[in-house]
mmCIF file of C-alpha atoms in Angstrom:
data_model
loop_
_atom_site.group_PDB
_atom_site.id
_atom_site.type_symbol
_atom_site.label_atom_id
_atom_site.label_comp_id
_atom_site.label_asym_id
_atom_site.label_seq_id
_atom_site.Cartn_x
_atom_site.Cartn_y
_atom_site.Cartn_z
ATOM 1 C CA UNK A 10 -265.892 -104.571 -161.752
ATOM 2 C CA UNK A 11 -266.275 -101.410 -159.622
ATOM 3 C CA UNK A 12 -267.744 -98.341 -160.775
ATOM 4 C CA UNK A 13 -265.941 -95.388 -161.225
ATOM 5 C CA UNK A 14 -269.021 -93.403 -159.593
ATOM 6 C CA UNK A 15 -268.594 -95.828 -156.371
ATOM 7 C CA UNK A 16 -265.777 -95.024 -153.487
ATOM 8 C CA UNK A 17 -265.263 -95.551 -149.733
ATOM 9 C CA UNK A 18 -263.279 -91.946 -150.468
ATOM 10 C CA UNK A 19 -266.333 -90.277 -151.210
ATOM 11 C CA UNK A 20 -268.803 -91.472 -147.805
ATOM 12 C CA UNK A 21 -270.277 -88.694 -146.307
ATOM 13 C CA UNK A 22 -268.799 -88.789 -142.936
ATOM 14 C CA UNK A 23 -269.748 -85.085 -141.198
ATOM 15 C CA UNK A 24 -273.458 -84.293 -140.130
ATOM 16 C CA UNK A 25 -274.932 -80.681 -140.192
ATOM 17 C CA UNK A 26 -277.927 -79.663 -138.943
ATOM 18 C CA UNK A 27 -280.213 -76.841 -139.178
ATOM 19 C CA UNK A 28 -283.573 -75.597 -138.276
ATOM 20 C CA UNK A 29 -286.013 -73.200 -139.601
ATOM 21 C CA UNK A 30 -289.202 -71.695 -138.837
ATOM 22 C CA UNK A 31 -291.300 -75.221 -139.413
ATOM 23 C CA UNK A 32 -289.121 -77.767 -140.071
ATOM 24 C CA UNK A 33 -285.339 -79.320 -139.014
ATOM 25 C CA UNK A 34 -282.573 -80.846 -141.103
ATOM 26 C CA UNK A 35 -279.840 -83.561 -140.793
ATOM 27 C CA UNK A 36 -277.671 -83.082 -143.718
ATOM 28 C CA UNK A 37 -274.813 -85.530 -144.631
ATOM 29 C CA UNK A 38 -271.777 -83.956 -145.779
ATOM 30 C CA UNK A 39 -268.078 -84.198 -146.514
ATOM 31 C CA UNK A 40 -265.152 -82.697 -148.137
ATOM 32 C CA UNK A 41 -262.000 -83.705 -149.921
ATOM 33 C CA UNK A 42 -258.604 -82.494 -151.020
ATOM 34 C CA UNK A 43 -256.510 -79.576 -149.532
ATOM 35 C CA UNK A 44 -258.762 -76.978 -146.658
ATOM 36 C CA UNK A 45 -255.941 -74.051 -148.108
ATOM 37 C CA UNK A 46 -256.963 -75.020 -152.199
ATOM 38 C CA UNK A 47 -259.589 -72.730 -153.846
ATOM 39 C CA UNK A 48 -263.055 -74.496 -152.193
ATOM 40 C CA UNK A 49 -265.205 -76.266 -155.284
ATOM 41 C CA UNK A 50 -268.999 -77.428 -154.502
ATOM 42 C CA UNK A 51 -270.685 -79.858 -156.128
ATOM 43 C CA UNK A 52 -274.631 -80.090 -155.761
ATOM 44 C CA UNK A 53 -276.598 -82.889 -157.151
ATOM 45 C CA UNK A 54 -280.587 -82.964 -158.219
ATOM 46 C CA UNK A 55 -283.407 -85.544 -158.429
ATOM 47 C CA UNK A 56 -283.502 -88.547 -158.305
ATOM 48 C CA UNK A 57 -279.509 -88.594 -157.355
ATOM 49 C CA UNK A 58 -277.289 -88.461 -154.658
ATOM 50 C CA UNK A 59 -273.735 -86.676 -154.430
ATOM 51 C CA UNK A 60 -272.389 -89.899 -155.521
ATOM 52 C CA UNK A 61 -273.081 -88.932 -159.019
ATOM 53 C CA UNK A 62 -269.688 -86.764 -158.702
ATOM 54 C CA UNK A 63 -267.634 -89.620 -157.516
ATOM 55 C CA UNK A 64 -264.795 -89.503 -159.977
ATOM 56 C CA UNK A 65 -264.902 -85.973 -160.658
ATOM 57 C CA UNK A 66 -264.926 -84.829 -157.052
ATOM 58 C CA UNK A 67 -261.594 -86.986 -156.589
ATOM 59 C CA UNK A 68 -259.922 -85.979 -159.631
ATOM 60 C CA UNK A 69 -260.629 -82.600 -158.750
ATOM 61 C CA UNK A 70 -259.474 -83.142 -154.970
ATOM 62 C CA UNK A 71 -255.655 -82.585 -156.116
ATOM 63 C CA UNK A 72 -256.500 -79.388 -157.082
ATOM 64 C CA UNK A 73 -259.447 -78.096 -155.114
ATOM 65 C CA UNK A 74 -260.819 -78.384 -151.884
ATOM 66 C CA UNK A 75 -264.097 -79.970 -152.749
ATOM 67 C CA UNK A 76 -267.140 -80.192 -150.710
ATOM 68 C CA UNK A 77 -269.962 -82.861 -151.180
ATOM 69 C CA UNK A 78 -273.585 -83.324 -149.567
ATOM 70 C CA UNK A 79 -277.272 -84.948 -150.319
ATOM 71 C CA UNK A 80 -279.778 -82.622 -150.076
ATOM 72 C CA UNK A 81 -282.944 -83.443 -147.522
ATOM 73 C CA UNK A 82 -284.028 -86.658 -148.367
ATOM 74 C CA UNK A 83 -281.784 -87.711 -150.793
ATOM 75 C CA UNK A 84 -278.947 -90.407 -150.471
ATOM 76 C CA UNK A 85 -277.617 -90.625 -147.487
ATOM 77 C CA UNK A 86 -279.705 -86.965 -146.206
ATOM 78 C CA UNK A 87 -282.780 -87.814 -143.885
ATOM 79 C CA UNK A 88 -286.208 -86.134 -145.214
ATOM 80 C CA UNK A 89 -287.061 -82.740 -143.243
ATOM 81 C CA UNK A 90 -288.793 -83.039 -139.967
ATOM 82 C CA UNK A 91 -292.012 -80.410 -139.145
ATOM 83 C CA UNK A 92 -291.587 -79.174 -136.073
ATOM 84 C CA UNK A 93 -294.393 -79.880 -133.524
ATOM 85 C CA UNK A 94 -297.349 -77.299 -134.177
ATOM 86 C CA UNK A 95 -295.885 -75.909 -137.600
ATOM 87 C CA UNK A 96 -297.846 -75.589 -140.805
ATOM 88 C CA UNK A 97 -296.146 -74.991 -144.454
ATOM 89 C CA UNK A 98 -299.630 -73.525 -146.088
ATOM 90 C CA UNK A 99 -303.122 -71.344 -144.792
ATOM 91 C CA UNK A 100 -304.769 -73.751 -146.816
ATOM 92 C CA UNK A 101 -306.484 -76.468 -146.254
ATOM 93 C CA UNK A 102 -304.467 -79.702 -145.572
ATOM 94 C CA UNK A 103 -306.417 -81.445 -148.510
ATOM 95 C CA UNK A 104 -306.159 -78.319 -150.964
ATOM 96 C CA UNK A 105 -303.834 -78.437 -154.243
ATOM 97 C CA UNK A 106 -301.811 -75.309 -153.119
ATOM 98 C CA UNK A 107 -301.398 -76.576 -149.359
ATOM 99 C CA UNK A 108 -299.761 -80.368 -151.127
ATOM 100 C CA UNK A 109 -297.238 -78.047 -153.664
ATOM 101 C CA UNK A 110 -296.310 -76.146 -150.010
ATOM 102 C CA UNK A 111 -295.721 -79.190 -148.611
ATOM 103 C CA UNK A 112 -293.979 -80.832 -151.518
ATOM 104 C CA UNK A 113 -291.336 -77.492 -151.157
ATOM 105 C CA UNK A 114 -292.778 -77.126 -155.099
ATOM 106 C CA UNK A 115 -290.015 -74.429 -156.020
ATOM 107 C CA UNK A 116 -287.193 -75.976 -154.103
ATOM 108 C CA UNK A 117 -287.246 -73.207 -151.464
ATOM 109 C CA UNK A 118 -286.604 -75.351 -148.083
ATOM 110 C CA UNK A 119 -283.778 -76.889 -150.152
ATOM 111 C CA UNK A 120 -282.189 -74.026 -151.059
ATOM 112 C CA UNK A 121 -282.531 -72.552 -147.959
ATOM 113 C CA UNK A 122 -280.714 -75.407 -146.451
ATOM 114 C CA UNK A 123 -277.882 -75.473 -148.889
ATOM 115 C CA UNK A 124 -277.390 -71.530 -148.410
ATOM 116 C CA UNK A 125 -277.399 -72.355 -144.298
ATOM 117 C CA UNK A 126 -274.917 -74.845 -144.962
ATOM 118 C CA UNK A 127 -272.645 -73.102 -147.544
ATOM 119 C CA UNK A 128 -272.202 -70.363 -144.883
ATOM 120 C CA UNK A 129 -271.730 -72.538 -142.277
ATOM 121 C CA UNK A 130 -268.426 -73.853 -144.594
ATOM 122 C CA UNK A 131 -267.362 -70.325 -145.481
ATOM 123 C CA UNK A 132 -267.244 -69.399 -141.821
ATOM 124 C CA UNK A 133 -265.809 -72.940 -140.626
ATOM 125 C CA UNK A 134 -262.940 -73.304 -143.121
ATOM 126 C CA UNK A 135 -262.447 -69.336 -143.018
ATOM 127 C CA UNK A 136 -262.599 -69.258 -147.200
ATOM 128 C CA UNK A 137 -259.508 -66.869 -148.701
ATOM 129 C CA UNK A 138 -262.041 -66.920 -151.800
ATOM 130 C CA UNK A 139 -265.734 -67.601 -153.011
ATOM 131 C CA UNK A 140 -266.051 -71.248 -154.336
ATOM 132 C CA UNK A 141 -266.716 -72.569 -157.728
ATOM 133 C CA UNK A 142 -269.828 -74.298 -158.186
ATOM 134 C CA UNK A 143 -270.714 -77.198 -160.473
ATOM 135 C CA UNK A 144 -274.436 -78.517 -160.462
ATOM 136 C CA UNK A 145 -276.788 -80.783 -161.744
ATOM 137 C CA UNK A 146 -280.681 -81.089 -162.381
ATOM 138 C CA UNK A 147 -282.361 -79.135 -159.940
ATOM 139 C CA UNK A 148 -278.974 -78.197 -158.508
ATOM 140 C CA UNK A 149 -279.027 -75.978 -160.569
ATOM 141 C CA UNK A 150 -282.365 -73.281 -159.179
ATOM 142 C CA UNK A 151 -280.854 -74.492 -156.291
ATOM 143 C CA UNK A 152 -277.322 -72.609 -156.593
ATOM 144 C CA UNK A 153 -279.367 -69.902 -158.335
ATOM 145 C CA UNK A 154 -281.526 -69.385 -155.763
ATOM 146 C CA UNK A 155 -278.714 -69.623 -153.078
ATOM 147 C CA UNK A 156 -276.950 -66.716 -154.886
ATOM 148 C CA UNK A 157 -279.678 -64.409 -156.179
ATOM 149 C CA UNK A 158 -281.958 -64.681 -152.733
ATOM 150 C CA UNK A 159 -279.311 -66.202 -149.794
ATOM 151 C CA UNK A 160 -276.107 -64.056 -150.654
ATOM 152 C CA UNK A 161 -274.050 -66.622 -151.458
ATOM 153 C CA UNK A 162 -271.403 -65.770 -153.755
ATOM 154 C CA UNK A 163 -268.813 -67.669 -156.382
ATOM 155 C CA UNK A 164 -266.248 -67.564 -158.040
ATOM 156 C CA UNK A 165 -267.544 -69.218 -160.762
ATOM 157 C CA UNK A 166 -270.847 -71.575 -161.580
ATOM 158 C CA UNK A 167 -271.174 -74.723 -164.412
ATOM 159 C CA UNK A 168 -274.407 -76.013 -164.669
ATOM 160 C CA UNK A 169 -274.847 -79.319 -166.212
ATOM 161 C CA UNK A 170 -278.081 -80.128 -167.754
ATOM 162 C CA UNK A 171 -280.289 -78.429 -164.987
ATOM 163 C CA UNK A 172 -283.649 -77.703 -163.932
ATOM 164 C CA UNK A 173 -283.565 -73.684 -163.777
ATOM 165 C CA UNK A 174 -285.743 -72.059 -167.109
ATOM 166 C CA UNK A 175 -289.845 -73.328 -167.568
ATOM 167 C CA UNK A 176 -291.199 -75.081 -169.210
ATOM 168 C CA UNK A 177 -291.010 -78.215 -167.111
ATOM 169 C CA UNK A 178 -292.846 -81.248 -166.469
ATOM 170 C CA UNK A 179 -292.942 -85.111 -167.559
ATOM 171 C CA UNK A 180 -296.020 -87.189 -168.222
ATOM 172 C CA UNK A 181 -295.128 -89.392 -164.963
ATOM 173 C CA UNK A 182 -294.662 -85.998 -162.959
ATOM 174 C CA UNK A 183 -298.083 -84.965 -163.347
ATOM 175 C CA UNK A 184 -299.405 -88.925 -163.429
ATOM 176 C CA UNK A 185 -298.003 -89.124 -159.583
ATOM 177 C CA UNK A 186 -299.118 -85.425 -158.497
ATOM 178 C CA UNK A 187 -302.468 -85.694 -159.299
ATOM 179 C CA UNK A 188 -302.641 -89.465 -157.841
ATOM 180 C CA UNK A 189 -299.948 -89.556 -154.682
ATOM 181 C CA UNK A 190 -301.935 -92.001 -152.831
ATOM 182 C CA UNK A 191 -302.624 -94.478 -155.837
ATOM 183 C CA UNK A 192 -298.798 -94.264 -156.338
ATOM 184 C CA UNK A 193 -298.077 -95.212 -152.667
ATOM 185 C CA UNK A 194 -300.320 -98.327 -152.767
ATOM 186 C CA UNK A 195 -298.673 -99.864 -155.598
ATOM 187 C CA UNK A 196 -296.559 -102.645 -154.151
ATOM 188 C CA UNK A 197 -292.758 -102.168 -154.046
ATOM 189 C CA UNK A 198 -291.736 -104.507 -156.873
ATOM 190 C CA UNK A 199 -294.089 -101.726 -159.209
ATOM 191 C CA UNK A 200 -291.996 -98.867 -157.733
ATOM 192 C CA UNK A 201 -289.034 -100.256 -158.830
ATOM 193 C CA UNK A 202 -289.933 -101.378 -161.777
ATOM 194 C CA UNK A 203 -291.193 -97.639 -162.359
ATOM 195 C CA UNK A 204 -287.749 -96.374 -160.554
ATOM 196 C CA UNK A 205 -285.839 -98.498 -162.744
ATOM 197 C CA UNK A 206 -287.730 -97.261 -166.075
ATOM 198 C CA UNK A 207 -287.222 -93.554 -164.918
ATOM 199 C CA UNK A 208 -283.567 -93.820 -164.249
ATOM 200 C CA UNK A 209 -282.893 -95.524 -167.475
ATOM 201 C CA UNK A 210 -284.606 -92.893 -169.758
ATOM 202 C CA UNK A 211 -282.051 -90.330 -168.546
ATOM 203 C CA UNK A 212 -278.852 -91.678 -170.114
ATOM 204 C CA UNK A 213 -278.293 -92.164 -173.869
ATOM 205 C CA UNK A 214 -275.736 -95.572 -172.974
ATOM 206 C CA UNK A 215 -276.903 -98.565 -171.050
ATOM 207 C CA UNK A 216 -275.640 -97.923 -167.539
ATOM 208 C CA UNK A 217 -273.842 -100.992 -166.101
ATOM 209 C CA UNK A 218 -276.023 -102.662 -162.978
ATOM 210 C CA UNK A 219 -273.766 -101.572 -160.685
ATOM 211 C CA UNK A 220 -274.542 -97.825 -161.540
ATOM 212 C CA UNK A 221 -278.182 -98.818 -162.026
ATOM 213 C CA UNK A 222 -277.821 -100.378 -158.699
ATOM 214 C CA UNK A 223 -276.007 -97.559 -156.878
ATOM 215 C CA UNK A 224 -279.095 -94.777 -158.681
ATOM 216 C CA UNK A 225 -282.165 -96.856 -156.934
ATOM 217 C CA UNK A 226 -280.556 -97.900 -153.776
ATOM 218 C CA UNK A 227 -281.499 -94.915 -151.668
ATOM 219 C CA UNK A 228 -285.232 -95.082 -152.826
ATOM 220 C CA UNK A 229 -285.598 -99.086 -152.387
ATOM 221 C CA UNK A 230 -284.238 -98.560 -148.285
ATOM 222 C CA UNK A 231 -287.476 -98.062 -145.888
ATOM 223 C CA UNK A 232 -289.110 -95.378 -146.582
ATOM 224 C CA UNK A 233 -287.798 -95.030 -150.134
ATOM 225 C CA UNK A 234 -290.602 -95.463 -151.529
ATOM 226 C CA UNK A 235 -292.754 -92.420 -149.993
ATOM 227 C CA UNK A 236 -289.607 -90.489 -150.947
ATOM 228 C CA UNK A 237 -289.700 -91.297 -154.365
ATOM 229 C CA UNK A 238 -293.162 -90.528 -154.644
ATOM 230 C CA UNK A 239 -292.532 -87.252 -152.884
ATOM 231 C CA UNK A 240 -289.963 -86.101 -155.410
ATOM 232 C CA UNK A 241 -291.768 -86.685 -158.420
ATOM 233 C CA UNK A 242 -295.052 -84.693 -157.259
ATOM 234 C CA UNK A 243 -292.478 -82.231 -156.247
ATOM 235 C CA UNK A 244 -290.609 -82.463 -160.022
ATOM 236 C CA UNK A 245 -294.575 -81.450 -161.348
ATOM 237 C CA UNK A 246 -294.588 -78.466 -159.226
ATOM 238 C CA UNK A 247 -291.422 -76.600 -159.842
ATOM 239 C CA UNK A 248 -291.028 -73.180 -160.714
ATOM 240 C CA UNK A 249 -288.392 -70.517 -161.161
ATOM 241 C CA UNK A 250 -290.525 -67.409 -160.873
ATOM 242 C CA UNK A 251 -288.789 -66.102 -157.773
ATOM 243 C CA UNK A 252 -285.422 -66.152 -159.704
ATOM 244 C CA UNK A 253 -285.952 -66.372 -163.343
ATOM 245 C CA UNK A 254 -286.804 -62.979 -164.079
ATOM 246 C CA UNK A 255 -282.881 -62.020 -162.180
ATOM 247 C CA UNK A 256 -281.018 -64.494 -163.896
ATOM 248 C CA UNK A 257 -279.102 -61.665 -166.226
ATOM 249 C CA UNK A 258 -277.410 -60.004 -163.218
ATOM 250 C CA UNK A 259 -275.476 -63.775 -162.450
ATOM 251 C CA UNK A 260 -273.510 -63.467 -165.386
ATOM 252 C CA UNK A 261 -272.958 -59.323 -164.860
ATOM 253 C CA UNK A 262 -271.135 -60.512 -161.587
ATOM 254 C CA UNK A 263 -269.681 -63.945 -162.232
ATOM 255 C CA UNK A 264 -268.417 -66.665 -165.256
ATOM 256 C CA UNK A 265 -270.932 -69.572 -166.169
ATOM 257 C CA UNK A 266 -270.563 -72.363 -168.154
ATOM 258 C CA UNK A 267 -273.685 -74.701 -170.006
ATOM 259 C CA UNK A 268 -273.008 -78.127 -170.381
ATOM 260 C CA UNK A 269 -275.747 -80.033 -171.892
ATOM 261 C CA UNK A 270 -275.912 -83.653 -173.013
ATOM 262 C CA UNK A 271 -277.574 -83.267 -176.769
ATOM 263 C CA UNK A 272 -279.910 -86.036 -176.390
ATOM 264 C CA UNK A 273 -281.713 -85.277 -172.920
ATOM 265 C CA UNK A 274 -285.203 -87.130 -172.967
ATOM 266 C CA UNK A 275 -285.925 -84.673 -169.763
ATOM 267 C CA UNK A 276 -285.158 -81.396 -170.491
ATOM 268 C CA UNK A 277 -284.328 -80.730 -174.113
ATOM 269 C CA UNK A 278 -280.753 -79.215 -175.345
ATOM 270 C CA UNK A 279 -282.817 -75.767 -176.727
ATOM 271 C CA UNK A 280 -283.050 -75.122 -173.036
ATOM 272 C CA UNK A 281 -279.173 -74.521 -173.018
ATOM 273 C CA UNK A 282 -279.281 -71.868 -175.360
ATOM 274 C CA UNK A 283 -282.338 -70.442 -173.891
ATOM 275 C CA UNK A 284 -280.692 -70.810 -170.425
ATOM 276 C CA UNK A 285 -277.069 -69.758 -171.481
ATOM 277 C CA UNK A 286 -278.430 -65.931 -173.161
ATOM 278 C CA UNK A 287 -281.046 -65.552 -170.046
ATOM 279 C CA UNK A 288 -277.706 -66.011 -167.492
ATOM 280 C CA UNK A 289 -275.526 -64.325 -169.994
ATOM 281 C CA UNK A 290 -273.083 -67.089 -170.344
ATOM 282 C CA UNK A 291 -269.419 -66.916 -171.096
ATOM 283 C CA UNK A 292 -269.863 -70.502 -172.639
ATOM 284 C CA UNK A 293 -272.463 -73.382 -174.112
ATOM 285 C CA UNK A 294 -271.283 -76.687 -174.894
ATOM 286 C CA UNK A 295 -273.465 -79.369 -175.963
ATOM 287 C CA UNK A 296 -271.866 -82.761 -175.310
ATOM 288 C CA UNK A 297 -273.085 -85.319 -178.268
ATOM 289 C CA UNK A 298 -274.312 -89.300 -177.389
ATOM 290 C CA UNK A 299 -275.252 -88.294 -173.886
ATOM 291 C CA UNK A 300 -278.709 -87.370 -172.059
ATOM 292 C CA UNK A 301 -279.445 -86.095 -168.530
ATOM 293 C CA UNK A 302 -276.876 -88.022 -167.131
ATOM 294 C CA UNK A 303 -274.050 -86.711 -168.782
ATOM 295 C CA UNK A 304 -271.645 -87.365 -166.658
ATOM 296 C CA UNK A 305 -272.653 -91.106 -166.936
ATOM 297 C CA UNK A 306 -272.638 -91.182 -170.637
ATOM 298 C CA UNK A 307 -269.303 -88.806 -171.406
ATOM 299 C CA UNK A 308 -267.228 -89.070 -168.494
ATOM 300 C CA UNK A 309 -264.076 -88.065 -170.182
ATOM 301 C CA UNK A 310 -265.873 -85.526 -172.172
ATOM 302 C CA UNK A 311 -266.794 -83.650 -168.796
ATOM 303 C CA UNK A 312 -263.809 -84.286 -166.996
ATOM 304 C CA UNK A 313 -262.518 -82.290 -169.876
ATOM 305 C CA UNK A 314 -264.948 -79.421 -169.651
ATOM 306 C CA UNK A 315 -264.585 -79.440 -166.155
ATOM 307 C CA UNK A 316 -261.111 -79.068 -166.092
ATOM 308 C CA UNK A 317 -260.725 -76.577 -169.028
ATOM 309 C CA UNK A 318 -263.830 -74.442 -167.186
ATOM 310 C CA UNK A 319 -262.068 -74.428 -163.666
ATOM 311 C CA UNK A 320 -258.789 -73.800 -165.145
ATOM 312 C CA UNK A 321 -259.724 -70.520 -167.180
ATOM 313 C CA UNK A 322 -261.602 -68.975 -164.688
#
């Protein structure tokens, strides 16, 4: 049987690229639904791709003109390329601070990238309003970030269990960080067994193999592997401090929704309510029998929220 979270409707077909200072970006992108509806973006976090929004993205298509994309060096997204005689830090190549630089720590490069490509939308489908913006994981100090330092504004933003208030870190986070090389010497059937093991501990259901299947794939192609060590040093690095200390003036100017699966192993549910009175939140709702992947675990529960959310606002 075929997986909701699976379509041919949903392939990233368009290609944008952008450069900055040191490095260049190919990102895959596409969009669905009606260019005259009210434009909807969905942004996905780590370990995942924007297939993650499969069903909702269609659902939502009859209503909204929804836009999906990987970020660098996720799914279907090519990793960032230096350009030739560019350096991220001052500090030595071998030096703690120089590897977080590199590792784009605080998701800045990302973010960066998703505010180039937002306004490249906004200006290319000539927008009659701001979108609304659902997110994920780090998706979510992503679309913070995007807002509060790139002036990019919505209409409205629902952020699904993500990666936006300290503290943060995992036990395998800091195990890979402080060992990258170690990690990248282990042969591949240890990698996926490790994959595997990491995927698994953020849902509170079993997922079926074909969603298991569809979560590794992108990290088991060539050069997965360095990827997926890359992300999880990165994961051990993250910080908010460039935005955190904003994060009341979001809600001053704009309706956001929490939506947090109670039983997150990765980032636990008390971060909702911490997260929901720093944004100043019209709304916190804490989906029961589901963990980081929420979606995965209550599907109809946040088809509901998203609905109700998008239709209120």
């Amino acid at each position: 049987m075929t997986s909701a979270f699976t379509s041919n409707n949903t392939a990233l077909t368009q290609t944008f690229n952008y450069q900055n200072a040191t490095h260049s970006y190919t990102i895959k992108w596409r969009s669905l639904g009606n260019p005259a509806s009210p434009p909807l973006i969905f942004i996905h976090g780590t370990p995942w791709s924007s297939l993650v929004w499969t069903p909702f993205a269609l659902s939502l298509s009859r209503h909204f003109h929804v836009y999906l994309f990987d970020n660098p060096g996720f799914g279907e997204s090519p990793l960032e390329i230096p350009l030739p005689g560019t350096t991220t830090s001052s500090e030595p190549s071998n030096s703690r601070s120089s590897k977080i630089t590199q590792l784009d720590a605080d998701l800045a490069r990302q973010s960066q990238v998703f505010a180039a490509l937002f306004h490249y939308w906004q200006a290319s489908d000539t927008w009659a309003q701001s979108p609304h913006i659902i997110a994920h994981d780090h998706g979510g100090l992503m679309s913070l970030r995007a807002h509060l330092l790139h002036n990019c504004h919505y209409a409205s933003l629902c952020l699904l269990n993500v990666v936006a208030i300290g503290p943060f870190g995992q036990p395998l986070f800091k195990a890979v960080a402080d060992n990258p090389e170690q990690f990248s010497q282990l042969p591949d059937i240890a990698i996926d067994g490790i994959l595997e093991s990491y995927i698994r501990n953020a849902s509170f259901y079993e997922l079926s193999k074909q969603d298991m299947q569809m979560l590794k794939e992108p990290w088991l192609r060539e050069g997965g592997k360095e990827g997926f060590i890359r992300q999880l040093c990165q994961a051990n690095y993250r910080n908010t401090d460039a935005v955190e200390g904003r994060y009341a003036e979001v809600g001053t100017k704009l309706p956001v929704k929490i939506v947090w699966g109670k039983q997150d192993n990765w980032i636990p549910v008390e971060t909702a309510y911490r997260l929901g009175e720093a944004l100043r939140a019209k709304e916190v709702a804490v989906v029961e029998n589901a963990g980081h992947l929420v979606m995965f675990d209550q599907p109809g529960q946040i088809g509901v929220e998203l609905g109700r959310w998008l239709g209120a606002v």
